[in-house]
PDB file of C-alpha atoms in Angstrom:
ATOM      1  CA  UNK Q  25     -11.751   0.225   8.770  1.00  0.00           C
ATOM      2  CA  UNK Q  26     -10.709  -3.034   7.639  1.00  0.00           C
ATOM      3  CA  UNK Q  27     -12.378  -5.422   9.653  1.00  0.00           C
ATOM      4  CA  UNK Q  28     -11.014  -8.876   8.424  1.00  0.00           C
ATOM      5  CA  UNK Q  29      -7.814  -7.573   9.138  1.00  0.00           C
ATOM      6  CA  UNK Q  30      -8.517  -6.773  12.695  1.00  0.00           C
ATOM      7  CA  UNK Q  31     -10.363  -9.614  13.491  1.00  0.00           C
ATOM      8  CA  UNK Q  32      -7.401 -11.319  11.869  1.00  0.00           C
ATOM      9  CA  UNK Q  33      -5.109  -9.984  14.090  1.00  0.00           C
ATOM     10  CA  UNK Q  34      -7.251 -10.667  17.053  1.00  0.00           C
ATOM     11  CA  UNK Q  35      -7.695 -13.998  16.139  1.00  0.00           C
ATOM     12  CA  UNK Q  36      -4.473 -14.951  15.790  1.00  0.00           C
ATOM     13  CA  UNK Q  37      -4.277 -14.062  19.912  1.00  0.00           C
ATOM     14  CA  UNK Q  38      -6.387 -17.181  20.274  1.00  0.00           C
ATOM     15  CA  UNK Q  39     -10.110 -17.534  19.242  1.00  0.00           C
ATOM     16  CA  UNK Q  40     -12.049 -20.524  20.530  1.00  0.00           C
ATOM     17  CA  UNK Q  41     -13.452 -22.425  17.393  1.00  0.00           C
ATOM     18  CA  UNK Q  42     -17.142 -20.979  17.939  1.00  0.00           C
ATOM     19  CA  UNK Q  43     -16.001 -17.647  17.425  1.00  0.00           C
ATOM     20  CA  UNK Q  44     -14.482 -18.662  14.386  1.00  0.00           C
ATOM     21  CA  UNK Q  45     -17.542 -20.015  13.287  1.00  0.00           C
ATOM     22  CA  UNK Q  46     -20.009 -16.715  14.253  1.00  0.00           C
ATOM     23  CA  UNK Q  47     -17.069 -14.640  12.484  1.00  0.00           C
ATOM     24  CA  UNK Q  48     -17.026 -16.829   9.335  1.00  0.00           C
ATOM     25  CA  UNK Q  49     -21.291 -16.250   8.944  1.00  0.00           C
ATOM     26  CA  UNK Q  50     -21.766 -13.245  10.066  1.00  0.00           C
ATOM     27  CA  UNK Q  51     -21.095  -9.498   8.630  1.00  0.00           C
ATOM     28  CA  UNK Q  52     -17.761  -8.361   9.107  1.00  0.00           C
ATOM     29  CA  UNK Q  53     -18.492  -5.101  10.124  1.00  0.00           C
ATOM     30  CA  UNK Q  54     -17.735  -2.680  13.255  1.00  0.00           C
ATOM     31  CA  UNK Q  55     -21.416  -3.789  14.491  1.00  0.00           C
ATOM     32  CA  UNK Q  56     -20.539  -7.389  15.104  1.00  0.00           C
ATOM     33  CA  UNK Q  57     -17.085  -6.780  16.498  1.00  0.00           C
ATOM     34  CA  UNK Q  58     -19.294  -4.496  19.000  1.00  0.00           C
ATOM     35  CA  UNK Q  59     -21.634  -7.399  20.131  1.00  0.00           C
ATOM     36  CA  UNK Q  60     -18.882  -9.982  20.002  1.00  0.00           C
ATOM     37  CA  UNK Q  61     -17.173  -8.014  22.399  1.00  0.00           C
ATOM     38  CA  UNK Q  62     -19.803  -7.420  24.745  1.00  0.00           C
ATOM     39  CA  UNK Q  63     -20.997 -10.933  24.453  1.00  0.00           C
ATOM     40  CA  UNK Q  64     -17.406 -12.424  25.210  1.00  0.00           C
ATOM     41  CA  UNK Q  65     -15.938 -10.664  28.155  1.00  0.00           C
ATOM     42  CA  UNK Q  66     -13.617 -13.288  28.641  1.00  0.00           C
ATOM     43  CA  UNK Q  67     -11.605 -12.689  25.508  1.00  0.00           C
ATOM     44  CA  UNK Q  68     -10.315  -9.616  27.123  1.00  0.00           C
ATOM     45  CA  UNK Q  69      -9.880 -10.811  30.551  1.00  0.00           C
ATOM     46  CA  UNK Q  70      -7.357 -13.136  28.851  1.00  0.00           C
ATOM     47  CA  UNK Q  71      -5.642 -11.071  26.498  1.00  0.00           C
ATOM     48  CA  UNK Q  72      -6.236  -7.254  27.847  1.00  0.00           C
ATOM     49  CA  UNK Q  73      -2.981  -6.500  27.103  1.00  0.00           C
ATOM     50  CA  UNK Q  74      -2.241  -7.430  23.771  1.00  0.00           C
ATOM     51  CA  UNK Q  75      -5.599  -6.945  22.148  1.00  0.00           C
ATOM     52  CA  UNK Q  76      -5.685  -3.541  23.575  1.00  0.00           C
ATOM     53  CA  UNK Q  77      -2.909  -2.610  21.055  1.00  0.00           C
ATOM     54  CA  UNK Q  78      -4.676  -4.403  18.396  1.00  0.00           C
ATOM     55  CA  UNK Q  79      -7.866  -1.922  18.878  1.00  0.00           C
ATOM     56  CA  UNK Q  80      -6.126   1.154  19.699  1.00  0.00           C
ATOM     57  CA  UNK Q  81      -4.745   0.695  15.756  1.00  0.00           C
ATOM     58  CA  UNK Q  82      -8.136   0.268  14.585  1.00  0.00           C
ATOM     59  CA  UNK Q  83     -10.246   2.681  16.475  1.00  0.00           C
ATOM     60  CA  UNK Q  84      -8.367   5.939  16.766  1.00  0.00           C
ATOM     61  CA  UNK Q  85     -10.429   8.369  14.761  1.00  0.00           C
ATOM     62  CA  UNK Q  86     -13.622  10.433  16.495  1.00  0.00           C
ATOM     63  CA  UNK Q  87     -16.043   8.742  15.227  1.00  0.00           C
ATOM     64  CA  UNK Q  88     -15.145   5.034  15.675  1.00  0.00           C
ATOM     65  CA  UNK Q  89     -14.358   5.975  18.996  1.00  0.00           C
ATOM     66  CA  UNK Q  90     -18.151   7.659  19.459  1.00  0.00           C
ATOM     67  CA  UNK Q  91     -19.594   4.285  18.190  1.00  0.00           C
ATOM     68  CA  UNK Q  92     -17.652   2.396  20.455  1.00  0.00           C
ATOM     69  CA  UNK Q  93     -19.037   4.939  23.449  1.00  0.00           C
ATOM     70  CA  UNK Q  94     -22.584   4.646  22.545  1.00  0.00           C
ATOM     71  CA  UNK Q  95     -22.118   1.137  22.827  1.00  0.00           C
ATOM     72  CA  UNK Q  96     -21.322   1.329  26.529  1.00  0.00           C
ATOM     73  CA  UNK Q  97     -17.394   0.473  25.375  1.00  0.00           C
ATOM     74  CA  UNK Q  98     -15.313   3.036  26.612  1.00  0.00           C
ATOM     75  CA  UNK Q  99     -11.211   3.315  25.096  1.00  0.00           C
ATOM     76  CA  UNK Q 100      -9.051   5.544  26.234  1.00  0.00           C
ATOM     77  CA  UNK Q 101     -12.179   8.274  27.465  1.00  0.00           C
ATOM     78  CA  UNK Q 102     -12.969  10.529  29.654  1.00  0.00           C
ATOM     79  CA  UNK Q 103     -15.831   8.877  31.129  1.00  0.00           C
ATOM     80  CA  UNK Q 104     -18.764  11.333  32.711  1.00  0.00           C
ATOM     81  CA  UNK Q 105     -21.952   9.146  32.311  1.00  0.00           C
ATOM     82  CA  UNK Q 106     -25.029   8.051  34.151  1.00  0.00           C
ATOM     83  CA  UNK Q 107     -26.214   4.525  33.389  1.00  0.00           C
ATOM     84  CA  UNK Q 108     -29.627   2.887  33.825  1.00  0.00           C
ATOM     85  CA  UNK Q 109     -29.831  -0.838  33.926  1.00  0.00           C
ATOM     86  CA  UNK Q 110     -27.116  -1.962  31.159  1.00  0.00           C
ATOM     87  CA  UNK Q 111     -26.244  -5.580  29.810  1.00  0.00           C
ATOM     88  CA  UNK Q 112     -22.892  -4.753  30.393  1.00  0.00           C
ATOM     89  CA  UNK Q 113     -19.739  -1.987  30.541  1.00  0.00           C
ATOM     90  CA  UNK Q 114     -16.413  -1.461  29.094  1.00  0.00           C
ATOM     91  CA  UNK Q 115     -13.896   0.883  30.459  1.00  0.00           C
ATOM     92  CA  UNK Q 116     -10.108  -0.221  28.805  1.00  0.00           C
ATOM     93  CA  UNK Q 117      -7.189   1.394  27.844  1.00  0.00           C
ATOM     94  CA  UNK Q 118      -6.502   4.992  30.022  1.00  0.00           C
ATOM     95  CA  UNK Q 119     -10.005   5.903  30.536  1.00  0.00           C
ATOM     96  CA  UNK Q 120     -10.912   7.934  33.485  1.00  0.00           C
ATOM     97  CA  UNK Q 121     -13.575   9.113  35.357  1.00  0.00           C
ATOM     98  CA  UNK Q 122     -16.886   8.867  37.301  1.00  0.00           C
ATOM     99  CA  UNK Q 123     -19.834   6.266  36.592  1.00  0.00           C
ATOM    100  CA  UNK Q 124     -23.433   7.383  38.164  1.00  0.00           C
ATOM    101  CA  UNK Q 125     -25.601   4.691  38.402  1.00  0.00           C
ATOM    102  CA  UNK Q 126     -29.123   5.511  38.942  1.00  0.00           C
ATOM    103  CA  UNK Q 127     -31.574   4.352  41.706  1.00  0.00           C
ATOM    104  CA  UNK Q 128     -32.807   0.547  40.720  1.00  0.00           C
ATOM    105  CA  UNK Q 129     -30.382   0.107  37.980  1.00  0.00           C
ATOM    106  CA  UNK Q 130     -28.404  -3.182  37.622  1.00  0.00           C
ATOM    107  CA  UNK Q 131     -24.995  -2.792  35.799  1.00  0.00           C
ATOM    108  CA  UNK Q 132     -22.327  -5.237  35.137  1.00  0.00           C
ATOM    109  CA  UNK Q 133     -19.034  -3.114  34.786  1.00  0.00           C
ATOM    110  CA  UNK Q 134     -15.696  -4.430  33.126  1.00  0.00           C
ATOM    111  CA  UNK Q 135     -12.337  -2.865  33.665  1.00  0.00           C
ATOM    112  CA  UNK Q 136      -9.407  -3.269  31.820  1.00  0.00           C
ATOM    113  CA  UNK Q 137      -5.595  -2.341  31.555  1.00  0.00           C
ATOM    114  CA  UNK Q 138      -4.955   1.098  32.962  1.00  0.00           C
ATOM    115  CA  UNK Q 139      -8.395   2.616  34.006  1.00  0.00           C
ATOM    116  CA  UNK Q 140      -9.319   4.717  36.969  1.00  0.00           C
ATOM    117  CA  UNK Q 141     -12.629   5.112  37.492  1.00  0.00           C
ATOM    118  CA  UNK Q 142     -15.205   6.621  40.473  1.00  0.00           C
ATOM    119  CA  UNK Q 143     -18.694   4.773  40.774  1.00  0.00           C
ATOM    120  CA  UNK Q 144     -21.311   6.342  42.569  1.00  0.00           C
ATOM    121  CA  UNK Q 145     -24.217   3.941  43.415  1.00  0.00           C
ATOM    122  CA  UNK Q 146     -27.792   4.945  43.192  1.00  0.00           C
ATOM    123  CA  UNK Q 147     -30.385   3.923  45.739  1.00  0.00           C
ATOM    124  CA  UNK Q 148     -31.326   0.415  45.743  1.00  0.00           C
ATOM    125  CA  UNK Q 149     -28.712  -0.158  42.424  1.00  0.00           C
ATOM    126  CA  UNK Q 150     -27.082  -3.698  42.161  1.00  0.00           C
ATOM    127  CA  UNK Q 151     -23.408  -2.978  40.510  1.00  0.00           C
ATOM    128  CA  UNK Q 152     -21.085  -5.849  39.631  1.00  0.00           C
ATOM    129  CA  UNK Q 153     -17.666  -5.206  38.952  1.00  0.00           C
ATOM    130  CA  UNK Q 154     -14.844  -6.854  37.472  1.00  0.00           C
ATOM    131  CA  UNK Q 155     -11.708  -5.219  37.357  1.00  0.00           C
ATOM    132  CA  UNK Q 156      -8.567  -6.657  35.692  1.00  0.00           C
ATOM    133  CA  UNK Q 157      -5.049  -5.706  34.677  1.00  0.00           C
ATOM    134  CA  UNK Q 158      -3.594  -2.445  37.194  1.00  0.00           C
ATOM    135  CA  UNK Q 159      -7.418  -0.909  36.789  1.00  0.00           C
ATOM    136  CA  UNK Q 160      -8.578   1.558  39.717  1.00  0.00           C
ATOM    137  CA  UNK Q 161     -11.817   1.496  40.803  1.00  0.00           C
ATOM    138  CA  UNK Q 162     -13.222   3.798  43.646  1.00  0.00           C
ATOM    139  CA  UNK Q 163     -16.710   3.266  45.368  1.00  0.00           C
ATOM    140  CA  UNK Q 164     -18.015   6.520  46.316  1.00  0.00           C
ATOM    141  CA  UNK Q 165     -21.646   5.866  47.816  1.00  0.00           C
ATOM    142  CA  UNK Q 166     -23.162   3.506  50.584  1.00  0.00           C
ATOM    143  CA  UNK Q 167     -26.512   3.708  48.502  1.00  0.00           C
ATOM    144  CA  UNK Q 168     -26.980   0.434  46.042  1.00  0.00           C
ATOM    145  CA  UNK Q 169     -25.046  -3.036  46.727  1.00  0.00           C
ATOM    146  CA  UNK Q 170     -22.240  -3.435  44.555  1.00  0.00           C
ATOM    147  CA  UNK Q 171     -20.040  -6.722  44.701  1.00  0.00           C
ATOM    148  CA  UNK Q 172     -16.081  -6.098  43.373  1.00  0.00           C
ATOM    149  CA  UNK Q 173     -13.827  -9.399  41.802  1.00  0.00           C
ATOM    150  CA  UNK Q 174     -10.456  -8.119  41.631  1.00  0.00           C
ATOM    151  CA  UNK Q 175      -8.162  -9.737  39.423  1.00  0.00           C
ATOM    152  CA  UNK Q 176      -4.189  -9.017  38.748  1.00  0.00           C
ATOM    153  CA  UNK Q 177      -2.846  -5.812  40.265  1.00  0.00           C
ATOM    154  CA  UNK Q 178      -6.249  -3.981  40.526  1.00  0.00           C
ATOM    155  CA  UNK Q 179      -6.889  -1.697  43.092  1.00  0.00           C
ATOM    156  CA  UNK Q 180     -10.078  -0.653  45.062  1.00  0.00           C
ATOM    157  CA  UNK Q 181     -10.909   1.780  47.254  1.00  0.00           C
ATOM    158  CA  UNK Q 182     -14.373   0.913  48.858  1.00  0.00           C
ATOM    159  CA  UNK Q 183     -14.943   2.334  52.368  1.00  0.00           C
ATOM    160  CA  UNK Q 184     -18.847   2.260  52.192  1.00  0.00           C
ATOM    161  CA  UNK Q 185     -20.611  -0.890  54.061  1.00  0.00           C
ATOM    162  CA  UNK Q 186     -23.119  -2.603  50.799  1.00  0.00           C
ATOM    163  CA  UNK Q 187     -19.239  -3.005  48.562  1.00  0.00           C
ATOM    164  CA  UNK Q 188     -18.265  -6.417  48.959  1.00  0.00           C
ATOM    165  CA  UNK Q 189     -14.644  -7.406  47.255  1.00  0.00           C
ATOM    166  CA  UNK Q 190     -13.662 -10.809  45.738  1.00  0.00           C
ATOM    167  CA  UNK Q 191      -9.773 -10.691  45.142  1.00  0.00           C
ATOM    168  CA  UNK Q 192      -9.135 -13.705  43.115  1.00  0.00           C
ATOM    169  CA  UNK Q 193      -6.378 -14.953  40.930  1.00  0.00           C
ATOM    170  CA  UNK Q 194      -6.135 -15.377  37.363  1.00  0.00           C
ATOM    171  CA  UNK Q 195      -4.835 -18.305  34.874  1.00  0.00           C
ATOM    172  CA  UNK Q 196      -4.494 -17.195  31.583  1.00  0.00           C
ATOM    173  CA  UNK Q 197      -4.433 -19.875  29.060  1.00  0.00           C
ATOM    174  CA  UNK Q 198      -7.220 -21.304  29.867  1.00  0.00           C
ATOM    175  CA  UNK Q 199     -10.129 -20.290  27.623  1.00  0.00           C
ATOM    176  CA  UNK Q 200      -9.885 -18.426  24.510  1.00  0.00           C
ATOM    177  CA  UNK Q 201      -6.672 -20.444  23.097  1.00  0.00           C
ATOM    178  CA  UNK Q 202      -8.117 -21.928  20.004  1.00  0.00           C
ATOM    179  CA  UNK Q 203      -9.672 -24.602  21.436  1.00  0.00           C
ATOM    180  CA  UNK Q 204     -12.874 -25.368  22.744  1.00  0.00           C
ATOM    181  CA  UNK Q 205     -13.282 -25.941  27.060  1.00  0.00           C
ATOM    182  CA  UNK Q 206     -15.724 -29.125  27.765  1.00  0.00           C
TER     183      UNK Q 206
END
């Protein structure tokens, strides 16, 4: 994979100037495109769209796909996992599926584009979600707390009691552009 060139393209979506910098003294390999992206959730929430086309050229094959997976970034999967406590998630693209989350675990969940997932909570979990683009998410269990921001046309389906749901709106433009936010 030819990482310059798909950070290029990325880039040229809108980078602030610090990620320029990291980029320009750090490896250029899959690895730090991994933790960039978990690190930066906000470069997706402002260009979902676009940059999902971007990485759908880049990772298409098995294995760059698996890497992606074990890394808690799921593309265009069929998602059937259990999580512990986890820094943070990425379902994008068409994934689909369910999302256990054990007792005590705290999870931060992202969810992008066209997505349709099922959580189940675990007792006592703490799950918060952020879901973006036309992304479904359905809370199936009353067991853990988990707190929903809804952004764009996402929709969720949370009949237990503990879900709470933000809906909030979203301007674009405003980070990620090339320029740095004081």
């Amino acid at each position: 994979m030819d990482t310059d060139k798909l950070f290029g393209e990325l880039a040229d979506l809108g980078v602030c100037s610090s990620g320029r910098r990291l980029w320009g003294r750090s490896d250029k390999d899959v690895d730090m495109i991994i933790k960039v992206w978990k690190r930066w959730p906000e470069y997706l929430m402002e260009h979902s769209t676009p940059a999902l086309e971007i990485v759908r050229r880049y990772f298409s094959s098995e294995p760059d796909l698996k890497k992606l997976e074990d890394n808690c970034i799921f593309l265009d999967r069929q998602v059937n996992i259990e999580l512990g406590s986890e820094e943070s998630v990425f379902v994008m693209g068409n994934s689909s599926g369910v999302i256990k989350i054990r007792d005590w675990a705290t999870v931060k969940l992202y969810c992008f584009n066209d997505i349709s997932i099922n959580i189940e909570c675990g007792f006592h979990s703490y799950v918060s979600v952020e879901c973006y683009d036309r992304s479904i998410l359905s809370v199936l269990s009353d067991k853990g707390t988990c707190t929903v921001y809804a952004y764009d046309d996402s929709s969720i389906d949370a009949p237990c009691d503990p879900v709470r749901v933000i809906r909030k709106k979203l301007s674009r433009g405003q980070v990620f552009n090339g320029e740095e936010i004081y």
